[in-house]
Amino acid sequence: MKTFFTITAGRTGTAWLRSFLSLNFGIEAIHEPLEIDDFGTQMPDIRTMRNFNNFGNNTVVRDFWKNKFNSLKGEIYAETNHTLAKCGLIENLINSDLASESTIILLKRNLVKQCLSFLVRQDFRNITMAWQWYLHPSYKKIIINPKPFMQMQDIGIVLWYCYEMAARQEYYRQKYSDKLRFVDVSLEEVIKLDGARSFLSALHVSDECKMPPPENQNKANPSSELVEKVTQVIDSTNFDVEILIKDLISKGFSFEAV
């Protein structure tokens, strides 16, 4: 079985990517399994997410992944669900029989547009949203120090989350590139035909590129004042993720349970 998963923050084009992979692989790729019985079995639930990000890859998390991996079927399996990498996907994939044929898509988006999307939707106003879908600065297993961001209120927690996910993408790439195949792609590039063709080539697909329509676009537009404020904050933030992660790994940081 060849498997394809993502590491991404969400609001980055995962729904569109599912359609793209479905069309070009000739399969029914998965976006987010949302049936009642999927939570805790196919879809990480709040318990799984909070266990991993507070305690690491413990028994609760490992049991979820053992059951999920055993349930996968078909010659090709693709899931763009952005919650997976936030609760032990990589840690458990590298020790599974799927590792040698797995591709991890590092899906990115313009940081200003990504932050604005979260802010317009008010995704971080309710802590249960962060527990189920994103991350929370109170977690013990995090890379980016949230304290400097918390003075910025809503913009701060959103920006912290986006940087945390960028750091996790780089962390997994640096630490596990000898065990898994990583492919970088940005939403802005892949929704254009030339970028989509290059992406397919990186996935070792040589057939004609098929393009799906846009999905999950925001219905509300941010104000010009909010756009300017978010842009100013991001432009003034100094963030060298490669150096940060190299230093972090050298100091022994891990998402494994202690």
PDB file of C-alpha atoms in Angstrom:
ATOM      1  CA  MET A   1       0.000   0.000   0.000  1.00  0.00           C
ATOM      2  CA  LYS A   2       1.175   3.512  -0.847  1.00  0.00           C
ATOM      3  CA  THR A   3      -0.032   6.105   1.648  1.00  0.00           C
ATOM      4  CA  PHE A   4      -0.190   9.889   1.469  1.00  0.00           C
ATOM      5  CA  PHE A   5      -0.711  12.134   4.503  1.00  0.00           C
ATOM      6  CA  THR A   6      -0.223  15.832   5.280  1.00  0.00           C
ATOM      7  CA  ILE A   7       1.430  17.983   7.885  1.00  0.00           C
ATOM      8  CA  THR A   8      -0.358  21.317   7.769  1.00  0.00           C
ATOM      9  CA  ALA A   9      -2.199  23.815   9.940  1.00  0.00           C
ATOM     10  CA  GLY A  10      -5.628  23.678   8.344  1.00  0.00           C
ATOM     11  CA  ARG A  11      -7.210  26.512   6.328  1.00  0.00           C
ATOM     12  CA  THR A  12      -4.420  25.666   3.879  1.00  0.00           C
ATOM     13  CA  GLY A  13      -6.360  23.871   1.141  1.00  0.00           C
ATOM     14  CA  THR A  14      -6.752  20.359   2.562  1.00  0.00           C
ATOM     15  CA  ALA A  15     -10.274  19.958   1.132  1.00  0.00           C
ATOM     16  CA  TRP A  16      -9.049  21.004  -2.317  1.00  0.00           C
ATOM     17  CA  LEU A  17      -6.033  18.714  -1.994  1.00  0.00           C
ATOM     18  CA  ARG A  18      -8.312  15.756  -1.251  1.00  0.00           C
ATOM     19  CA  SER A  19     -10.216  16.429  -4.470  1.00  0.00           C
ATOM     20  CA  PHE A  20      -6.977  16.850  -6.387  1.00  0.00           C
ATOM     21  CA  LEU A  21      -5.546  13.549  -5.137  1.00  0.00           C
ATOM     22  CA  SER A  22      -8.847  11.760  -5.796  1.00  0.00           C
ATOM     23  CA  LEU A  23      -8.933  12.942  -9.405  1.00  0.00           C
ATOM     24  CA  ASN A  24      -5.297  12.222 -10.167  1.00  0.00           C
ATOM     25  CA  PHE A  25      -4.913   8.952  -8.247  1.00  0.00           C
ATOM     26  CA  GLY A  26      -8.281   7.581  -9.351  1.00  0.00           C
ATOM     27  CA  ILE A  27      -9.327   6.845  -5.767  1.00  0.00           C
ATOM     28  CA  GLU A  28     -11.655   8.264  -3.125  1.00  0.00           C
ATOM     29  CA  ALA A  29      -9.173  10.205  -1.005  1.00  0.00           C
ATOM     30  CA  ILE A  30     -10.223  11.209   2.518  1.00  0.00           C
ATOM     31  CA  HIS A  31     -10.456  14.743   3.856  1.00  0.00           C
ATOM     32  CA  GLU A  32     -11.779  14.333   7.405  1.00  0.00           C
ATOM     33  CA  PRO A  33     -13.717  11.255   8.610  1.00  0.00           C
ATOM     34  CA  LEU A  34     -16.656  12.849  10.444  1.00  0.00           C
ATOM     35  CA  GLU A  35     -19.184  10.078  11.027  1.00  0.00           C
ATOM     36  CA  ILE A  36     -20.150   9.449  14.676  1.00  0.00           C
ATOM     37  CA  ASP A  37     -18.190   6.202  14.922  1.00  0.00           C
ATOM     38  CA  ASP A  38     -15.118   7.721  13.221  1.00  0.00           C
ATOM     39  CA  PHE A  39     -14.070   9.762  16.234  1.00  0.00           C
ATOM     40  CA  GLY A  40     -11.541   7.826  18.257  1.00  0.00           C
ATOM     41  CA  THR A  41     -11.150   5.220  15.499  1.00  0.00           C
ATOM     42  CA  GLN A  42     -10.484   6.941  12.140  1.00  0.00           C
ATOM     43  CA  MET A  43     -10.526  10.546  13.332  1.00  0.00           C
ATOM     44  CA  PRO A  44      -8.505  11.558  16.396  1.00  0.00           C
ATOM     45  CA  ASP A  45     -10.815  12.674  19.187  1.00  0.00           C
ATOM     46  CA  ILE A  46     -10.092  15.292  21.843  1.00  0.00           C
ATOM     47  CA  ARG A  47      -8.718  12.645  24.203  1.00  0.00           C
ATOM     48  CA  THR A  48      -6.162  11.491  21.639  1.00  0.00           C
ATOM     49  CA  MET A  49      -5.153  15.034  20.713  1.00  0.00           C
ATOM     50  CA  ARG A  50      -4.712  16.206  24.298  1.00  0.00           C
ATOM     51  CA  ASN A  51      -2.834  13.078  25.340  1.00  0.00           C
ATOM     52  CA  PHE A  52      -0.257  13.477  22.584  1.00  0.00           C
ATOM     53  CA  ASN A  53       0.321  17.191  23.100  1.00  0.00           C
ATOM     54  CA  ASN A  54       0.509  16.962  26.888  1.00  0.00           C
ATOM     55  CA  PHE A  55       2.120  13.564  27.491  1.00  0.00           C
ATOM     56  CA  GLY A  56       3.560  12.571  24.115  1.00  0.00           C
ATOM     57  CA  ASN A  57       3.171   9.350  22.180  1.00  0.00           C
ATOM     58  CA  ASN A  58       1.709   7.323  25.029  1.00  0.00           C
ATOM     59  CA  THR A  59      -0.420   4.165  25.062  1.00  0.00           C
ATOM     60  CA  VAL A  60      -3.659   6.041  24.302  1.00  0.00           C
ATOM     61  CA  VAL A  61      -2.106   7.552  21.172  1.00  0.00           C
ATOM     62  CA  ARG A  62      -0.332   4.380  20.034  1.00  0.00           C
ATOM     63  CA  ASP A  63      -3.535   2.345  20.352  1.00  0.00           C
ATOM     64  CA  PHE A  64      -5.388   4.830  18.135  1.00  0.00           C
ATOM     65  CA  TRP A  65      -2.741   4.559  15.415  1.00  0.00           C
ATOM     66  CA  LYS A  66      -2.497   0.786  15.600  1.00  0.00           C
ATOM     67  CA  ASN A  67      -6.235   0.509  14.960  1.00  0.00           C
ATOM     68  CA  LYS A  68      -6.264   3.180  12.246  1.00  0.00           C
ATOM     69  CA  PHE A  69      -3.338   1.742  10.286  1.00  0.00           C
ATOM     70  CA  ASN A  70      -4.809  -1.762  10.485  1.00  0.00           C
ATOM     71  CA  SER A  71      -8.080  -0.478   8.996  1.00  0.00           C
ATOM     72  CA  LEU A  72      -6.571   1.115   5.866  1.00  0.00           C
ATOM     73  CA  LYS A  73      -7.446  -0.599   2.609  1.00  0.00           C
ATOM     74  CA  GLY A  74      -6.552  -0.342  -1.066  1.00  0.00           C
ATOM     75  CA  GLU A  75      -3.368  -0.081  -3.114  1.00  0.00           C
ATOM     76  CA  ILE A  76      -3.298   3.686  -2.555  1.00  0.00           C
ATOM     77  CA  TYR A  77      -4.580   5.484   0.537  1.00  0.00           C
ATOM     78  CA  ALA A  78      -4.598   9.293   0.739  1.00  0.00           C
ATOM     79  CA  GLU A  79      -5.899  11.400   3.639  1.00  0.00           C
ATOM     80  CA  THR A  80      -5.439  15.163   3.867  1.00  0.00           C
ATOM     81  CA  ASN A  81      -6.829  15.452   7.415  1.00  0.00           C
ATOM     82  CA  HIS A  82      -4.705  18.114   9.170  1.00  0.00           C
ATOM     83  CA  THR A  83      -5.354  16.780  12.685  1.00  0.00           C
ATOM     84  CA  LEU A  84      -3.375  13.567  12.115  1.00  0.00           C
ATOM     85  CA  ALA A  85       0.133  15.021  12.349  1.00  0.00           C
ATOM     86  CA  LYS A  86      -0.799  16.851  15.562  1.00  0.00           C
ATOM     87  CA  CYS A  87      -1.320  13.618  17.459  1.00  0.00           C
ATOM     88  CA  GLY A  88       1.412  11.157  16.544  1.00  0.00           C
ATOM     89  CA  LEU A  89       1.035  10.345  12.844  1.00  0.00           C
ATOM     90  CA  ILE A  90       4.754  10.521  12.140  1.00  0.00           C
ATOM     91  CA  GLU A  91       5.923   8.888  15.372  1.00  0.00           C
ATOM     92  CA  ASN A  92       3.716   5.876  14.708  1.00  0.00           C
ATOM     93  CA  LEU A  93       4.101   5.755  10.930  1.00  0.00           C
ATOM     94  CA  ILE A  94       7.892   5.373  11.066  1.00  0.00           C
ATOM     95  CA  ASN A  95       7.505   2.188  13.115  1.00  0.00           C
ATOM     96  CA  SER A  96       4.806   0.686  10.907  1.00  0.00           C
ATOM     97  CA  ASP A  97       4.911  -1.489   7.789  1.00  0.00           C
ATOM     98  CA  LEU A  98       3.628   1.536   5.823  1.00  0.00           C
ATOM     99  CA  ALA A  99       6.719   3.700   6.324  1.00  0.00           C
ATOM    100  CA  SER A 100       8.699   2.682   3.238  1.00  0.00           C
ATOM    101  CA  GLU A 101       5.820   3.531   0.866  1.00  0.00           C
ATOM    102  CA  SER A 102       4.535   6.673   2.613  1.00  0.00           C
ATOM    103  CA  THR A 103       4.700  10.252   1.381  1.00  0.00           C
ATOM    104  CA  ILE A 104       4.166  13.194   3.723  1.00  0.00           C
ATOM    105  CA  ILE A 105       2.915  16.365   2.047  1.00  0.00           C
ATOM    106  CA  LEU A 106       4.089  19.540   3.790  1.00  0.00           C
ATOM    107  CA  LEU A 107       1.219  21.780   2.711  1.00  0.00           C
ATOM    108  CA  LYS A 108       1.748  25.515   3.267  1.00  0.00           C
ATOM    109  CA  ARG A 109      -0.112  28.743   2.576  1.00  0.00           C
ATOM    110  CA  ASN A 110       0.680  32.441   2.637  1.00  0.00           C
ATOM    111  CA  LEU A 111       0.929  33.183   6.350  1.00  0.00           C
ATOM    112  CA  VAL A 112      -1.092  36.399   6.295  1.00  0.00           C
ATOM    113  CA  LYS A 113      -3.989  34.757   4.435  1.00  0.00           C
ATOM    114  CA  GLN A 114      -3.818  31.723   6.707  1.00  0.00           C
ATOM    115  CA  CYS A 115      -4.008  33.821   9.884  1.00  0.00           C
ATOM    116  CA  LEU A 116      -6.819  35.951   8.488  1.00  0.00           C
ATOM    117  CA  SER A 117      -8.825  32.844   7.671  1.00  0.00           C
ATOM    118  CA  PHE A 118      -8.657  31.673  11.292  1.00  0.00           C
ATOM    119  CA  LEU A 119      -9.502  35.136  12.605  1.00  0.00           C
ATOM    120  CA  VAL A 120     -12.516  35.658  10.342  1.00  0.00           C
ATOM    121  CA  ARG A 121     -13.904  32.269  11.395  1.00  0.00           C
ATOM    122  CA  GLN A 122     -13.077  32.935  15.084  1.00  0.00           C
ATOM    123  CA  ASP A 123     -11.671  29.419  15.310  1.00  0.00           C
ATOM    124  CA  PHE A 124      -9.793  29.984  18.574  1.00  0.00           C
ATOM    125  CA  ARG A 125     -12.567  31.656  20.561  1.00  0.00           C
ATOM    126  CA  ASN A 126     -13.715  28.317  22.039  1.00  0.00           C
ATOM    127  CA  ILE A 127     -11.108  26.041  23.614  1.00  0.00           C
ATOM    128  CA  THR A 128     -12.869  22.880  22.427  1.00  0.00           C
ATOM    129  CA  MET A 129     -12.141  23.963  18.840  1.00  0.00           C
ATOM    130  CA  ALA A 130      -8.444  24.120  19.657  1.00  0.00           C
ATOM    131  CA  TRP A 131      -8.621  20.738  21.413  1.00  0.00           C
ATOM    132  CA  GLN A 132     -10.280  18.966  18.498  1.00  0.00           C
ATOM    133  CA  TRP A 133      -8.847  20.719  15.440  1.00  0.00           C
ATOM    134  CA  TYR A 134      -5.805  22.800  16.221  1.00  0.00           C
ATOM    135  CA  LEU A 135      -3.385  23.209  19.150  1.00  0.00           C
ATOM    136  CA  HIS A 136      -3.439  25.185  22.390  1.00  0.00           C
ATOM    137  CA  PRO A 137      -0.583  27.183  23.979  1.00  0.00           C
ATOM    138  CA  SER A 138      -1.224  25.518  27.345  1.00  0.00           C
ATOM    139  CA  TYR A 139       0.054  22.172  26.028  1.00  0.00           C
ATOM    140  CA  LYS A 140       3.299  20.871  27.519  1.00  0.00           C
ATOM    141  CA  LYS A 141       4.634  19.365  24.266  1.00  0.00           C
ATOM    142  CA  ILE A 142       5.082  22.433  22.076  1.00  0.00           C
ATOM    143  CA  ILE A 143       7.985  23.962  20.189  1.00  0.00           C
ATOM    144  CA  ILE A 144       7.246  27.705  20.040  1.00  0.00           C
ATOM    145  CA  ASN A 145       7.122  29.679  23.294  1.00  0.00           C
ATOM    146  CA  PRO A 146       3.607  31.188  23.354  1.00  0.00           C
ATOM    147  CA  LYS A 147       4.263  33.908  25.944  1.00  0.00           C
ATOM    148  CA  PRO A 148       5.371  36.682  23.528  1.00  0.00           C
ATOM    149  CA  PHE A 149       2.233  36.103  21.461  1.00  0.00           C
ATOM    150  CA  MET A 150      -0.336  36.111  24.243  1.00  0.00           C
ATOM    151  CA  GLN A 151      -0.230  39.901  24.625  1.00  0.00           C
ATOM    152  CA  MET A 152      -1.715  40.224  21.104  1.00  0.00           C
ATOM    153  CA  GLN A 153      -5.035  38.587  22.059  1.00  0.00           C
ATOM    154  CA  ASP A 154      -6.765  36.837  19.111  1.00  0.00           C
ATOM    155  CA  ILE A 155      -4.029  37.636  16.610  1.00  0.00           C
ATOM    156  CA  GLY A 156      -1.428  36.323  19.027  1.00  0.00           C
ATOM    157  CA  ILE A 157      -2.856  32.840  19.541  1.00  0.00           C
ATOM    158  CA  VAL A 158      -3.524  32.440  15.822  1.00  0.00           C
ATOM    159  CA  LEU A 159      -0.002  33.535  14.903  1.00  0.00           C
ATOM    160  CA  TRP A 160       1.486  31.292  17.590  1.00  0.00           C
ATOM    161  CA  TYR A 161      -0.427  28.333  16.173  1.00  0.00           C
ATOM    162  CA  CYS A 162       0.691  29.011  12.601  1.00  0.00           C
ATOM    163  CA  TYR A 163       4.329  29.278  13.682  1.00  0.00           C
ATOM    164  CA  GLU A 164       3.995  26.153  15.811  1.00  0.00           C
ATOM    165  CA  MET A 165       2.756  24.198  12.805  1.00  0.00           C
ATOM    166  CA  ALA A 166       5.533  25.594  10.599  1.00  0.00           C
ATOM    167  CA  ALA A 167       7.988  24.472  13.274  1.00  0.00           C
ATOM    168  CA  ARG A 168       6.444  21.008  13.436  1.00  0.00           C
ATOM    169  CA  GLN A 169       6.690  20.642   9.664  1.00  0.00           C
ATOM    170  CA  GLU A 170      10.390  21.438   9.838  1.00  0.00           C
ATOM    171  CA  TYR A 171      10.910  19.292  12.938  1.00  0.00           C
ATOM    172  CA  TYR A 172       9.527  16.178  11.271  1.00  0.00           C
ATOM    173  CA  ARG A 173      11.408  16.851   8.058  1.00  0.00           C
ATOM    174  CA  GLN A 174      14.753  17.248   9.818  1.00  0.00           C
ATOM    175  CA  LYS A 175      14.285  14.357  12.214  1.00  0.00           C
ATOM    176  CA  TYR A 176      12.697  11.723   9.977  1.00  0.00           C
ATOM    177  CA  SER A 177      13.719  12.458   6.384  1.00  0.00           C
ATOM    178  CA  ASP A 178      15.772   9.238   6.404  1.00  0.00           C
ATOM    179  CA  LYS A 179      12.643   7.198   7.183  1.00  0.00           C
ATOM    180  CA  LEU A 180       9.849   8.985   5.276  1.00  0.00           C
ATOM    181  CA  ARG A 181       9.517  10.878   2.026  1.00  0.00           C
ATOM    182  CA  PHE A 182       8.546  14.536   2.394  1.00  0.00           C
ATOM    183  CA  VAL A 183       7.179  16.710  -0.415  1.00  0.00           C
ATOM    184  CA  ASP A 184       6.791  20.493  -0.050  1.00  0.00           C
ATOM    185  CA  VAL A 185       3.940  22.352  -1.721  1.00  0.00           C
ATOM    186  CA  SER A 186       2.194  25.688  -1.218  1.00  0.00           C
ATOM    187  CA  LEU A 187      -1.485  26.269  -1.855  1.00  0.00           C
ATOM    188  CA  GLU A 188      -0.702  29.304  -4.000  1.00  0.00           C
ATOM    189  CA  GLU A 189       1.466  27.162  -6.307  1.00  0.00           C
ATOM    190  CA  VAL A 190      -0.558  23.960  -6.492  1.00  0.00           C
ATOM    191  CA  ILE A 191      -3.850  25.577  -7.509  1.00  0.00           C
ATOM    192  CA  LYS A 192      -2.137  26.757 -10.713  1.00  0.00           C
ATOM    193  CA  LEU A 193      -1.678  24.243 -13.508  1.00  0.00           C
ATOM    194  CA  ASP A 194       2.121  24.482 -13.713  1.00  0.00           C
ATOM    195  CA  GLY A 195       2.466  24.092  -9.959  1.00  0.00           C
ATOM    196  CA  ALA A 196       0.011  21.197  -9.924  1.00  0.00           C
ATOM    197  CA  ARG A 197       1.962  19.422 -12.642  1.00  0.00           C
ATOM    198  CA  SER A 198       5.221  19.836 -10.714  1.00  0.00           C
ATOM    199  CA  PHE A 199       3.519  18.550  -7.571  1.00  0.00           C
ATOM    200  CA  LEU A 200       2.203  15.471  -9.382  1.00  0.00           C
ATOM    201  CA  SER A 201       5.679  14.823 -10.737  1.00  0.00           C
ATOM    202  CA  ALA A 202       7.050  14.965  -7.178  1.00  0.00           C
ATOM    203  CA  LEU A 203       4.417  12.365  -6.245  1.00  0.00           C
ATOM    204  CA  HIS A 204       5.651  10.180  -9.143  1.00  0.00           C
ATOM    205  CA  VAL A 205       2.438  10.566 -11.157  1.00  0.00           C
ATOM    206  CA  SER A 206       2.989  11.032 -14.886  1.00  0.00           C
ATOM    207  CA  ASP A 207      -0.633  11.106 -16.128  1.00  0.00           C
ATOM    208  CA  GLU A 208      -2.443  14.218 -17.353  1.00  0.00           C
ATOM    209  CA  CYS A 209      -3.023  16.686 -14.506  1.00  0.00           C
ATOM    210  CA  LYS A 210      -6.676  17.141 -13.513  1.00  0.00           C
ATOM    211  CA  MET A 211      -7.730  20.262 -11.606  1.00  0.00           C
ATOM    212  CA  PRO A 212     -10.721  20.394  -9.213  1.00  0.00           C
ATOM    213  CA  PRO A 213     -12.646  23.617  -8.429  1.00  0.00           C
ATOM    214  CA  PRO A 214     -11.957  25.668  -5.252  1.00  0.00           C
ATOM    215  CA  GLU A 215     -13.396  24.397  -1.945  1.00  0.00           C
ATOM    216  CA  ASN A 216     -14.110  25.669   1.591  1.00  0.00           C
ATOM    217  CA  GLN A 217     -13.511  29.336   0.819  1.00  0.00           C
ATOM    218  CA  ASN A 218     -14.337  31.932   3.480  1.00  0.00           C
ATOM    219  CA  LYS A 219     -17.707  33.606   2.955  1.00  0.00           C
ATOM    220  CA  ALA A 220     -16.723  36.623   5.071  1.00  0.00           C
ATOM    221  CA  ASN A 221     -13.879  38.915   4.087  1.00  0.00           C
ATOM    222  CA  PRO A 222     -11.537  40.491   6.677  1.00  0.00           C
ATOM    223  CA  SER A 223     -11.536  44.257   7.055  1.00  0.00           C
ATOM    224  CA  SER A 224      -8.685  46.256   5.563  1.00  0.00           C
ATOM    225  CA  GLU A 225      -7.686  47.269   9.102  1.00  0.00           C
ATOM    226  CA  LEU A 226      -7.345  43.617  10.160  1.00  0.00           C
ATOM    227  CA  VAL A 227      -5.341  42.762   7.044  1.00  0.00           C
ATOM    228  CA  GLU A 228      -2.957  45.644   7.735  1.00  0.00           C
ATOM    229  CA  LYS A 229      -2.571  44.732  11.413  1.00  0.00           C
ATOM    230  CA  VAL A 230      -1.857  41.033  10.745  1.00  0.00           C
ATOM    231  CA  THR A 231       0.600  41.944   7.980  1.00  0.00           C
ATOM    232  CA  GLN A 232       2.472  44.341  10.268  1.00  0.00           C
ATOM    233  CA  VAL A 233       2.746  41.778  13.071  1.00  0.00           C
ATOM    234  CA  ILE A 234       4.026  39.044  10.746  1.00  0.00           C
ATOM    235  CA  ASP A 235       6.501  41.387   9.037  1.00  0.00           C
ATOM    236  CA  SER A 236       7.915  42.367  12.434  1.00  0.00           C
ATOM    237  CA  THR A 237       8.327  38.774  13.684  1.00  0.00           C
ATOM    238  CA  ASN A 238      11.806  37.256  13.421  1.00  0.00           C
ATOM    239  CA  PHE A 239      11.471  33.516  12.834  1.00  0.00           C
ATOM    240  CA  ASP A 240      14.217  31.266  11.390  1.00  0.00           C
ATOM    241  CA  VAL A 241      12.554  27.876  11.630  1.00  0.00           C
ATOM    242  CA  GLU A 242      15.461  25.797  10.267  1.00  0.00           C
ATOM    243  CA  ILE A 243      17.955  27.066  12.863  1.00  0.00           C
ATOM    244  CA  LEU A 244      15.363  26.803  15.635  1.00  0.00           C
ATOM    245  CA  ILE A 245      14.593  23.157  14.877  1.00  0.00           C
ATOM    246  CA  LYS A 246      18.213  22.161  14.390  1.00  0.00           C
ATOM    247  CA  ASP A 247      18.987  23.517  17.862  1.00  0.00           C
ATOM    248  CA  LEU A 248      15.867  21.914  19.337  1.00  0.00           C
ATOM    249  CA  ILE A 249      16.749  18.451  17.998  1.00  0.00           C
ATOM    250  CA  SER A 250      20.353  18.779  19.197  1.00  0.00           C
ATOM    251  CA  LYS A 251      18.980  19.350  22.698  1.00  0.00           C
ATOM    252  CA  GLY A 252      16.956  16.136  22.555  1.00  0.00           C
ATOM    253  CA  PHE A 253      13.419  17.459  22.122  1.00  0.00           C
ATOM    254  CA  SER A 254      10.891  14.759  21.235  1.00  0.00           C
ATOM    255  CA  PHE A 255       7.152  14.154  21.127  1.00  0.00           C
ATOM    256  CA  GLU A 256       7.668  10.671  22.507  1.00  0.00           C
ATOM    257  CA  ALA A 257       6.233   9.963  25.965  1.00  0.00           C
ATOM    258  CA  VAL A 258       8.728  10.161  28.829  1.00  0.00           C
TER     259      VAL A 258
END
